[in-house]
XYZ file of C-alpha atoms in Angstrom:
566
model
C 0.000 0.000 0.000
C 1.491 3.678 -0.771
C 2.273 5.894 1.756
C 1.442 9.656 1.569
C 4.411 11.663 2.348
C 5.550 12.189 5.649
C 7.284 15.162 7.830
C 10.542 14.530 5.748
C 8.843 14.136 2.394
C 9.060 18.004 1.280
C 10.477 19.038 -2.020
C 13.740 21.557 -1.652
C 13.817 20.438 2.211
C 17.649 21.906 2.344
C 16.698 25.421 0.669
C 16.962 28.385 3.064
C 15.236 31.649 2.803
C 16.511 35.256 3.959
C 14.551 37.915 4.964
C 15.539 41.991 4.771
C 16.049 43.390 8.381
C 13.280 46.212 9.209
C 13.996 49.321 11.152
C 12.171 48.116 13.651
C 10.056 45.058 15.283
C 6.728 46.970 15.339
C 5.389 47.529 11.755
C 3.253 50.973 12.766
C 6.892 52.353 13.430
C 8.818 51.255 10.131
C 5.315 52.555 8.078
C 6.455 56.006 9.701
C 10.280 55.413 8.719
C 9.739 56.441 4.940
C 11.939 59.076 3.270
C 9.580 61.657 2.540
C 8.266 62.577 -1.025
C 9.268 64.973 -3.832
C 9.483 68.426 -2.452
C 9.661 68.224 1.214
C 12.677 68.500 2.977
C 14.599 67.948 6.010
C 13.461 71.514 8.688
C 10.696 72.951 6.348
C 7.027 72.527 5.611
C 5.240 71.667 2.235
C 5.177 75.749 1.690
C 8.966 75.759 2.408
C 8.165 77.972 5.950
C 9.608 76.955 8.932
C 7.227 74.750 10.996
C 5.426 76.724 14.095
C 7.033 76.905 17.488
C 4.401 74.729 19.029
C 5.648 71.907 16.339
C 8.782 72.344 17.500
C 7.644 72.204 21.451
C 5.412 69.300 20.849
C 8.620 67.590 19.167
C 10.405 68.258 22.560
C 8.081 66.661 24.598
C 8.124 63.602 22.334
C 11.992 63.286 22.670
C 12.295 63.645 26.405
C 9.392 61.123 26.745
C 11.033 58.997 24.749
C 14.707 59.263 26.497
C 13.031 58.492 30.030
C 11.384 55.341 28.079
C 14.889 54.551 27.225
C 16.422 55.018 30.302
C 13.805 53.021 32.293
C 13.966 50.246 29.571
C 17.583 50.206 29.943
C 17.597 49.510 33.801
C 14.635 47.056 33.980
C 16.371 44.961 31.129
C 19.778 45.101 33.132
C 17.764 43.960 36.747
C 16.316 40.976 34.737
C 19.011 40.172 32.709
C 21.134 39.943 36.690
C 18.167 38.019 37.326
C 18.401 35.392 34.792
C 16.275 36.132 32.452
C 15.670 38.715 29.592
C 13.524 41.229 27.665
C 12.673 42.475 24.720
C 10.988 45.689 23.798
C 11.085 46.695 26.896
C 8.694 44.141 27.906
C 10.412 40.969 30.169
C 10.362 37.890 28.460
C 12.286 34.818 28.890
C 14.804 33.532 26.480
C 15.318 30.357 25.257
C 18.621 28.202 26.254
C 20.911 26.896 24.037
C 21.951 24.277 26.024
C 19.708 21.549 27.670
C 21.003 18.812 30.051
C 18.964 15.420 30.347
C 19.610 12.891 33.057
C 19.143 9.264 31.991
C 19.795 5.697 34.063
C 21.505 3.403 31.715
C 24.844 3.967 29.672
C 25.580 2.595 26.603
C 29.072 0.651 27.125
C 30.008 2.274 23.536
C 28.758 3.700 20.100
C 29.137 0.593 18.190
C 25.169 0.207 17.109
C 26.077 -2.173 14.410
C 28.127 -4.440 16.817
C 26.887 -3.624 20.132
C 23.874 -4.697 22.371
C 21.790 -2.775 24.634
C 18.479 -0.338 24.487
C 20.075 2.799 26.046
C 22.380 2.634 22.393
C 19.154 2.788 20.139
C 17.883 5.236 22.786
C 20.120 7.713 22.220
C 21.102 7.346 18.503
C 18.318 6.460 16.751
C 16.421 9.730 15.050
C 19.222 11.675 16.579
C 22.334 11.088 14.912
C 21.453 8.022 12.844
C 18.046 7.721 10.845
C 16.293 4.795 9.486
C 14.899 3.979 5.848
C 12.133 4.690 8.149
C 10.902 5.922 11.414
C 9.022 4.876 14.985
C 7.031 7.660 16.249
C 6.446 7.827 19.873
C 3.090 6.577 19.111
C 4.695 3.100 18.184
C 3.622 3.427 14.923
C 5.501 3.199 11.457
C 6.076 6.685 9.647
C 7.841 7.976 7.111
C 12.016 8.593 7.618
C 14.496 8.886 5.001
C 12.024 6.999 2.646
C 8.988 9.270 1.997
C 6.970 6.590 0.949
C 6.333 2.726 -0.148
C 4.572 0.637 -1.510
C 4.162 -3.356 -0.697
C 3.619 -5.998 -3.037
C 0.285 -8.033 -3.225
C 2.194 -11.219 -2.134
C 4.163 -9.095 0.403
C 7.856 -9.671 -0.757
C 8.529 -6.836 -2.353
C 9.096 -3.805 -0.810
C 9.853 -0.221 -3.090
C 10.897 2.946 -1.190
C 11.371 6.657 -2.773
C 13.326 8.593 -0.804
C 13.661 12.130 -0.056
C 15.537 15.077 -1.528
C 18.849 16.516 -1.141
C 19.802 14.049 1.733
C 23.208 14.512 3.033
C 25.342 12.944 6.083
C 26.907 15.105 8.628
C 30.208 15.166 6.418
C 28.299 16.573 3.748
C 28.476 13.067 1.841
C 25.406 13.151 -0.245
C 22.643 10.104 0.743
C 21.259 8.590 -1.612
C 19.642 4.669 -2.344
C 22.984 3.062 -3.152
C 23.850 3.885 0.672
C 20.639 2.296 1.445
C 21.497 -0.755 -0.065
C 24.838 -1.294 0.998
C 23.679 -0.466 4.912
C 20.991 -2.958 4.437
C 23.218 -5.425 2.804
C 26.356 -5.093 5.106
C 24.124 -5.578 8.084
C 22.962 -9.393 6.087
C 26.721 -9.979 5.164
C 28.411 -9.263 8.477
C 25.849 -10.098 10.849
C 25.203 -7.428 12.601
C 23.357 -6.475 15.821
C 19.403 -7.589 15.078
C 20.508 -9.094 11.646
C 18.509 -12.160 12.791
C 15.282 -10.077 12.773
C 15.028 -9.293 9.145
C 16.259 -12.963 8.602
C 13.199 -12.993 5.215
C 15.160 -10.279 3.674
C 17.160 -11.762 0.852
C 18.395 -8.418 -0.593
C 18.334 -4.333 -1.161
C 19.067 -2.540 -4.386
C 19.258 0.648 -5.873
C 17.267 1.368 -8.312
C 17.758 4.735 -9.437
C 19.614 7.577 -6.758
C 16.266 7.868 -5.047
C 14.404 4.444 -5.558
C 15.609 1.184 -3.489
C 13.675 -2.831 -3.778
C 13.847 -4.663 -1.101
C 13.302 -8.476 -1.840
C 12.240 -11.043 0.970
C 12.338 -14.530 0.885
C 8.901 -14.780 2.657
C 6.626 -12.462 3.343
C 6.666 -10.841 7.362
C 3.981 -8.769 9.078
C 7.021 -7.166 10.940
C 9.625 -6.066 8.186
C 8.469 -2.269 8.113
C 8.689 -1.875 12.054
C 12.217 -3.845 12.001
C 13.223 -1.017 9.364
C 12.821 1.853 12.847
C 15.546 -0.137 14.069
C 19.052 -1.097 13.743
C 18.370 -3.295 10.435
C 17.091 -0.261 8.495
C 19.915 2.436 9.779
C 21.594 4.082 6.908
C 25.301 5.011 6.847
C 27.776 6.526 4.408
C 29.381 3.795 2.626
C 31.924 6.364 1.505
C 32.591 7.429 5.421
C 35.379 7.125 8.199
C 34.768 7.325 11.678
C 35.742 5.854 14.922
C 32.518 3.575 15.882
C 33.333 3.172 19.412
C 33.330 6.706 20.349
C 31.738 8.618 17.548
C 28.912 8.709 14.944
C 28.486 9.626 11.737
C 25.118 9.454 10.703
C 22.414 12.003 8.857
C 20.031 12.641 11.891
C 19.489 15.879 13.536
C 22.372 15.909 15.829
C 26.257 14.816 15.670
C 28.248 13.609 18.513
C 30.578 15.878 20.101
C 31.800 14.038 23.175
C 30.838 10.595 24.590
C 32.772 9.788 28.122
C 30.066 6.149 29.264
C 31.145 6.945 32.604
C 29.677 10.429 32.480
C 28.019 12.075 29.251
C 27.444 12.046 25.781
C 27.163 15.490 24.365
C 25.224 15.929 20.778
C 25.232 19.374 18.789
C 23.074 20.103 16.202
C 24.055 19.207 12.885
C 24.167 22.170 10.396
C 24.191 20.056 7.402
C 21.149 18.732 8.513
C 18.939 17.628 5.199
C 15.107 17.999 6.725
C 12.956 21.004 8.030
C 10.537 19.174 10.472
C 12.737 17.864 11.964
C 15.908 20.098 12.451
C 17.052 20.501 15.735
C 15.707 23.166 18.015
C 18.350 23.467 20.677
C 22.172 23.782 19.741
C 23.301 21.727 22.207
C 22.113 18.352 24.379
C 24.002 16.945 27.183
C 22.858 13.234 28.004
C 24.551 12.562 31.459
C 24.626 9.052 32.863
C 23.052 8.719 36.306
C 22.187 5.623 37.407
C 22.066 6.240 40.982
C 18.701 7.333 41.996
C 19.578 10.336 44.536
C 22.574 11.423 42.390
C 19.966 12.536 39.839
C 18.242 13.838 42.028
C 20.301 15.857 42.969
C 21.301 16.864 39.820
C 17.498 17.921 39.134
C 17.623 19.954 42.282
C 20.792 21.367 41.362
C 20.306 22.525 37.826
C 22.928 20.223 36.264
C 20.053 18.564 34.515
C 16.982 19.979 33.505
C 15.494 16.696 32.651
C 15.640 12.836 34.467
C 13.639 10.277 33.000
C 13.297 8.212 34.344
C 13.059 8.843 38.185
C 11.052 6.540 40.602
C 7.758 7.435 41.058
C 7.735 7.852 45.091
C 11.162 9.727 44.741
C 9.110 12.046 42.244
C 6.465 12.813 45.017
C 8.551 16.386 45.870
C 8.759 17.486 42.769
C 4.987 17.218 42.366
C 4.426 19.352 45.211
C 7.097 22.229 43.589
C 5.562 24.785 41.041
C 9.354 24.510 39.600
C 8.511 21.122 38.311
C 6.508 19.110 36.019
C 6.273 15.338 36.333
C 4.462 12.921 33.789
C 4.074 9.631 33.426
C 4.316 7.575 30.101
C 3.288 4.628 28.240
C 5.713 2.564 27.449
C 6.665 -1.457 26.077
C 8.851 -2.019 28.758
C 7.463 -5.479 30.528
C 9.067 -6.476 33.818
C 9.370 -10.429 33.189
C 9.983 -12.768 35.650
C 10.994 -15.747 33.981
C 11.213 -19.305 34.816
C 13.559 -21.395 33.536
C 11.916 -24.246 31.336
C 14.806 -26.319 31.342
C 15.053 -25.966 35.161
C 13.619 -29.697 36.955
C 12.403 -27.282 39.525
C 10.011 -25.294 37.210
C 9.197 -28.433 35.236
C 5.928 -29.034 37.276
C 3.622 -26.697 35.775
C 2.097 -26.467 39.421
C 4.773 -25.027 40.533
C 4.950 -21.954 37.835
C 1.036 -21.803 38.368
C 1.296 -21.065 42.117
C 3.819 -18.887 41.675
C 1.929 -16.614 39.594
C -1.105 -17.180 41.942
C 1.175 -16.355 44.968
C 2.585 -12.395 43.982
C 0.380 -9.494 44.633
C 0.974 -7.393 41.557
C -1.409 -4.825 42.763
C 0.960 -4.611 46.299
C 4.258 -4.826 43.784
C 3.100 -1.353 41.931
C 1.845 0.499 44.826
C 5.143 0.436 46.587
C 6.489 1.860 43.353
C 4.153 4.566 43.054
C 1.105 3.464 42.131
C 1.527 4.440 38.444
C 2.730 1.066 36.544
C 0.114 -0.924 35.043
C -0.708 -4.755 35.318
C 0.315 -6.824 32.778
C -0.860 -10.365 32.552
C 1.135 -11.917 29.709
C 4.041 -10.806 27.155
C 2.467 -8.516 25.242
C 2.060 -4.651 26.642
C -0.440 -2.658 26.216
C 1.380 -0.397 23.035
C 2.128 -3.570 20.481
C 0.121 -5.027 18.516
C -1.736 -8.428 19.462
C -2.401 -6.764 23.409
C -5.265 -7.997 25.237
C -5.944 -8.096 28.382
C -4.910 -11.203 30.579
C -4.659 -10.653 34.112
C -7.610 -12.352 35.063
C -5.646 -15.619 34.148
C -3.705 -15.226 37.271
C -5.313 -12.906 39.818
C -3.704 -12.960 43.314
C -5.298 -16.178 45.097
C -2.803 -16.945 48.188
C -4.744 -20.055 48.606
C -5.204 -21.896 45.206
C -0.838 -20.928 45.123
C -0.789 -23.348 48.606
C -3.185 -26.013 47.408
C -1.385 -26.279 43.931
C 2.326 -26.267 45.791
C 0.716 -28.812 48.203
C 0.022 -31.152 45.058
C 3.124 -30.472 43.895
C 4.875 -31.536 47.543
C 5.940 -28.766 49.047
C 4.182 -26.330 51.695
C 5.862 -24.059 54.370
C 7.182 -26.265 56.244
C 8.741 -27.920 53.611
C 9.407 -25.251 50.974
C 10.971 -25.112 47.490
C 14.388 -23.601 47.709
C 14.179 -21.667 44.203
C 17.074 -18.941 43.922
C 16.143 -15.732 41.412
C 18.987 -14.256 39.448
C 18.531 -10.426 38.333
C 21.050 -7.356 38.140
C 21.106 -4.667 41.116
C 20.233 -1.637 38.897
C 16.854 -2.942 39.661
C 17.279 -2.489 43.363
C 16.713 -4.858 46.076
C 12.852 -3.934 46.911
C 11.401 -5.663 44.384
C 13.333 -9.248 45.418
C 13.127 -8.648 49.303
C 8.528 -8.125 47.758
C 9.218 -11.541 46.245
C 10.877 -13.339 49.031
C 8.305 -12.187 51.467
C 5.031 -12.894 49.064
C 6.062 -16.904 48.074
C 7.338 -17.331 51.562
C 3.780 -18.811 52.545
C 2.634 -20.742 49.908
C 6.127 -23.064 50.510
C 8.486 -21.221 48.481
C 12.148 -20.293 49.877
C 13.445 -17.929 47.725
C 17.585 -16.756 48.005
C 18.099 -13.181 46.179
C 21.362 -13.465 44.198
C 21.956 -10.210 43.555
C 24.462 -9.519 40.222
C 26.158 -7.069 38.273
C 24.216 -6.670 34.547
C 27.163 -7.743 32.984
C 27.284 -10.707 35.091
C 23.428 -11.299 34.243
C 23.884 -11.050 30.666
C 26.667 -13.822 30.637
C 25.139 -16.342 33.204
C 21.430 -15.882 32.379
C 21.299 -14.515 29.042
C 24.105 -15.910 27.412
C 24.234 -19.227 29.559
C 20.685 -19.725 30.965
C 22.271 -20.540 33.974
C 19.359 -20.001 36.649
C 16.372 -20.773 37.937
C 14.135 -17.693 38.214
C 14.983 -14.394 36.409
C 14.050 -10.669 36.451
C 14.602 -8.058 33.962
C 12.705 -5.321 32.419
C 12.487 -6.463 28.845
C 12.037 -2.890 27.037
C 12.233 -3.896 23.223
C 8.856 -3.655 21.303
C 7.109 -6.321 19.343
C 9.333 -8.716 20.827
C 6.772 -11.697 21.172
C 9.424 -14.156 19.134
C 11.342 -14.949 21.662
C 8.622 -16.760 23.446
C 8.637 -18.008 19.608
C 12.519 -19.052 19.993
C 13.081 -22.100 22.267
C 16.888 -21.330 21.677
C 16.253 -17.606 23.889
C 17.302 -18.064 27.635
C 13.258 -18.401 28.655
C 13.395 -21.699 26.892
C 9.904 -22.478 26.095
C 9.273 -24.217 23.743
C 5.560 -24.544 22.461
C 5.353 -26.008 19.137
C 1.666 -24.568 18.537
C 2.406 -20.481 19.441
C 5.569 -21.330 17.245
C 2.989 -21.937 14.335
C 0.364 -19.497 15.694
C 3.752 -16.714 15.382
C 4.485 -17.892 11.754
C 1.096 -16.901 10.966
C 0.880 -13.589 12.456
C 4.460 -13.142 10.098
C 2.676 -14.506 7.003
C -0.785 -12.382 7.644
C -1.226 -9.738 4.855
C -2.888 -7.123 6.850
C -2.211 -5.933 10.264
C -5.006 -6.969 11.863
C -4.721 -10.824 10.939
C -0.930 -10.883 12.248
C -2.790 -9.333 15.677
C -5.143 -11.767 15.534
C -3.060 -14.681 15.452
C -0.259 -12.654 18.033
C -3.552 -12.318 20.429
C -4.013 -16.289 20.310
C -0.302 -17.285 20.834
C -0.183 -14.325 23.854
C -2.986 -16.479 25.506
C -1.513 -19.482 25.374
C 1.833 -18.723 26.537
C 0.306 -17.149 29.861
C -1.823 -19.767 30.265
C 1.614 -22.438 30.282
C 2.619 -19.639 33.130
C 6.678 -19.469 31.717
C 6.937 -16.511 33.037
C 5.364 -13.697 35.138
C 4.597 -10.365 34.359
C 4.839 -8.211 37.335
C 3.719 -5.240 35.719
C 4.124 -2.864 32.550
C 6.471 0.268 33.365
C 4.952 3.868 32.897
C 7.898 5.698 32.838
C 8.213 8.472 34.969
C 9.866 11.433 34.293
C 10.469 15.273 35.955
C 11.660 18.019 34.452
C 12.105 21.804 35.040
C 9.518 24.487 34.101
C 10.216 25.333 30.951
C 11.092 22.134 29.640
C 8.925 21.622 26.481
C 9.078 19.028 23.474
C 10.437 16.114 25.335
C 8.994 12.684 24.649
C 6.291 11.451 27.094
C 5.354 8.040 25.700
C 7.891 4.651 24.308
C 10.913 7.360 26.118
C 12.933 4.402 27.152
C 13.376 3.288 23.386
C 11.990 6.209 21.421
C 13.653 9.352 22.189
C 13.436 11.849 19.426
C 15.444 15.072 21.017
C 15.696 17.657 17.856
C 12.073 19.241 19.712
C 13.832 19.306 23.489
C 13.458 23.009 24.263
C 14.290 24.751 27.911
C 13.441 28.421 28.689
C 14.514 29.521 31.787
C 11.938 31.085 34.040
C 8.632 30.580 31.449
């Protein structure tokens, strides 16, 4: 189907247009600046008699009126100005910063996004500094990027994009389709990060300059949204740059500085191709602040003017504080508490059933705030396929104790389970855990890890027994698809149900069949879902433009604007 043109998809996007400078901002006074006509001159009248003296008095006034204006102007624009904040036309108004500083948790390790893992990388590069054949909005929908628009083939393997005008990378390199075919192409060849997910994609070509084919193998309900992500990035196939520490991409933003243990620093790109999109403040500052009261701090403080996210009870203060604003937003991060299917322990569907009878979600998100929602099975609320399943496994401390009982254990004899999960989630939510399986015969031990450490033993390895970790990516229901993946179920009928949500010609058939397979893999209780995330975020008054919704993987900053004292 053809898509109509999108926020990038304007003819002469990199033309600029001057104006003349006026004699003044207010358009009654520049009417009155004229040179006067024909025969009058400079001291006389029309008759070429000297004007009457109570012209001249009346011109007196005027010009001592005016000087006191002046003078008044002059000091009240000073006293703001010492006060932070500035004027114009006499009349105080703030002005807007060139500079704004955003406090996030997670760092990514380096700049590598065709090599290296991790959200907070896509986070912060992705619409930024490097753009996609095309683009996620933060309403998790598919829109236009560097392609303007497409069309699919009836038997949905062939894919045509026409791209925009005048593209250019930050070097000045000119973008056109043959760089979208060798990114897309390159990523296939040398198996890079995601490769796998565009694994129907046999090849890209160019066309013509502004016309690339894509060609799949079999046809996938998911190729366009893949094409946000890493497999649809385009880079200059002409370009040099170090990947670990710098960027060169044709987004809105370049990278100035990037220290993981501190900040990355992005300044607007003034090669940048588009209009819509160019950036509105010269300068971002990321900073890294995992620790919850050092960004707090840092909020207080003025080092950042944004911090998303913060922790919904720690954001109580800045509720109460006119200074502040604090939203929450939706989001496809999914708190998952898996259970290992390879584990003898977990084997005993029982077992997995009680546990899921056994934790008080409600309990779990009102010590966090109150603001997360319940999430009954693995697909959130903002994907496609969502529907509502918590009733499957609604807190029943007693059916969790008769079910252990059949399964041989109770209190007094309890299942020693251990659960495995990195410390940047905190300890609360294992200590709510320990305490809620306690009495239906459940003995749980916290091992408490570093995320690197996670990511080798229970990603990598599957080395564990329970498991928790917010799983942020989107449309991410094949890996309950992928018996390989470290949950390690294995269901040979939401397999098949998955294949046909891929296959499905129109969006609401893939849901369809996504809906059926979600049900079925709650049902088999693999896994727990404690609760979907609603990010929360804070940020000074005067912040405007910055991303409520999908923040934690979605963060378009060319809008980010801060003006002091507004």
């Amino acid at each position: 189907m053809s898509q109509n043109n999108g926020v990038h998809g304007e003819a002469g996007a990199t033309s600029t247009t001057t104006s003349t400078s006026t004699a003044s901002t207010d358009a009654s006074l520049n009417a009155r600046a004229k040179t006067p006509k024909g025969g009058n001159r400079a001291g006389r009248n029309g008759n070429g008699r000297n004007p009457k003296w109570w012209l001249w008095s009346l011109i007196a006034v005027i010009v001592v009126s005016a000087l006191v204006v002046g003078v008044n102007a002059f000091f009240t624009n000073k006293q703001n100005g010492e006060n932070g904040s500035a004027s114009t036309s006499g009349t105080a108004a703030a002005k807007q910063a060139d500079t704004v500083s955003i406090g996030l948790k997670l760092a990514p390790v380096n700049l590598d996004i065709r090599h290296q893992s991790g959200s907070a990388l896509e986070q912060i590069l992705i619409g930024n500094v490097y753009e996609s054949l095309v683009s996620r909005g933060s309403d998790n929908k598919v829109h236009p990027g560097l392609a303007k628009s497409w069309e699919i083939s009836d038997d949905g393997l062939t894919y045509t994009f026409h791209l925009n005008e005048h593209m250019v990378f930050s070097n000045g390199d000119a973008l056109d389709a043959d760089d979208v075919a060798w990114s897309i192409n390159e990523l296939k060849a040398n198996k890079y990060y995601n490769y796998d997910q565009v694994k129907n994609l046999e090849k890209a070509e160019a066309v013509d300059s502004k016309t690339v084919k894509i060609t799949l193998s079999a046809p996938d309900s998911n190729m366009l949204w893949y094409l946000t992500g890493r497999p649809g990035l385009v880079y200059d196939k002409d370009g040099k740059w170090d990947e670990k520490t710098g960027a060169l991409g044709s987004g809105p933003y370049t990278v100035s500085s990037f220290d993981p243990s501190d900040k990355i620093v992005f300044k607007a790109n003034p090669k940048y191709w588009g209009t819509e999109h160019k950036a509105k403040t010269e300068n971002v500052i990321i900073r890294f602040l995992p620790d919850d009261n050092a960004g707090i701090n840092a909020l207080k403080s003025g080092d950042v003017q944004v911090l998303s996210p913060i922790t919904a009870t720690l954001a109580e203060p800045f509720r109460k504080d006119s200074d502040y604003v604090v939203k929450e937003g939706d989001g496809s991060d999914k708190f998952v508490l898996a259970f290992n299917m390879t584990n003898p322990k977990l084997a005993d569907k029982r077992v997995r059933q009680a546990i899921r009878y056994g934790i008080d979600h409600q309990q779990i998100i009102a010590s966090r705030g109150g603001v997360d929602s319940p999430l009954g099975g693995p697909i959130p609320k903002v994907d496609p396929g969502y529907e509502d399943l918590t009733d499957l496994y609604p807190h029943d401390e007693a059916k969790a104790k008769q079910l252990m009982a059949e399964a041989g254990y109770s209190e007094s004899k309890p299942l020693q389970l251990t659960l495995t999960y990195a410390n940047v989630y905190g300890t609360e939510l294992g200590d709510q855990l320990k305490s809620q399986l306690k009495p239906i015969g459940i003995d749980l031990k916290i091992n408490y890890v570093e995320f690197s450490t996670w990511l080798q033993d229970v990603h990598t390895n599957g080395d564990y027994d329970l498991s928790l970790v917010d799983h942020a990516e989107s449309h991410d229901f094949y890996k309950w698809a992928t018996p390989s993946y470290y949950y390690h179920y294995d269901s040979k009928e939401v397999q098949d149900l998955y294949a046909k949500a891929l296959a499905a010609t129109s969006d609401d058939e893939a849901s369809k069949y996504l809906a059926q397979a979600a049900k079925i893999v709650s049902e088999d209780a693999p896994a727990d879902w404690l609760f979907s995330w609603r990010v929360t975020q804070a940020y000074a008054k005067g912040v405007s433009g910055y991303p409520e919704n999908l923040s934690q993987t979605v963060l378009p900053l060319w809008q980010v604007t801060y003006t002091p004292g507004k």
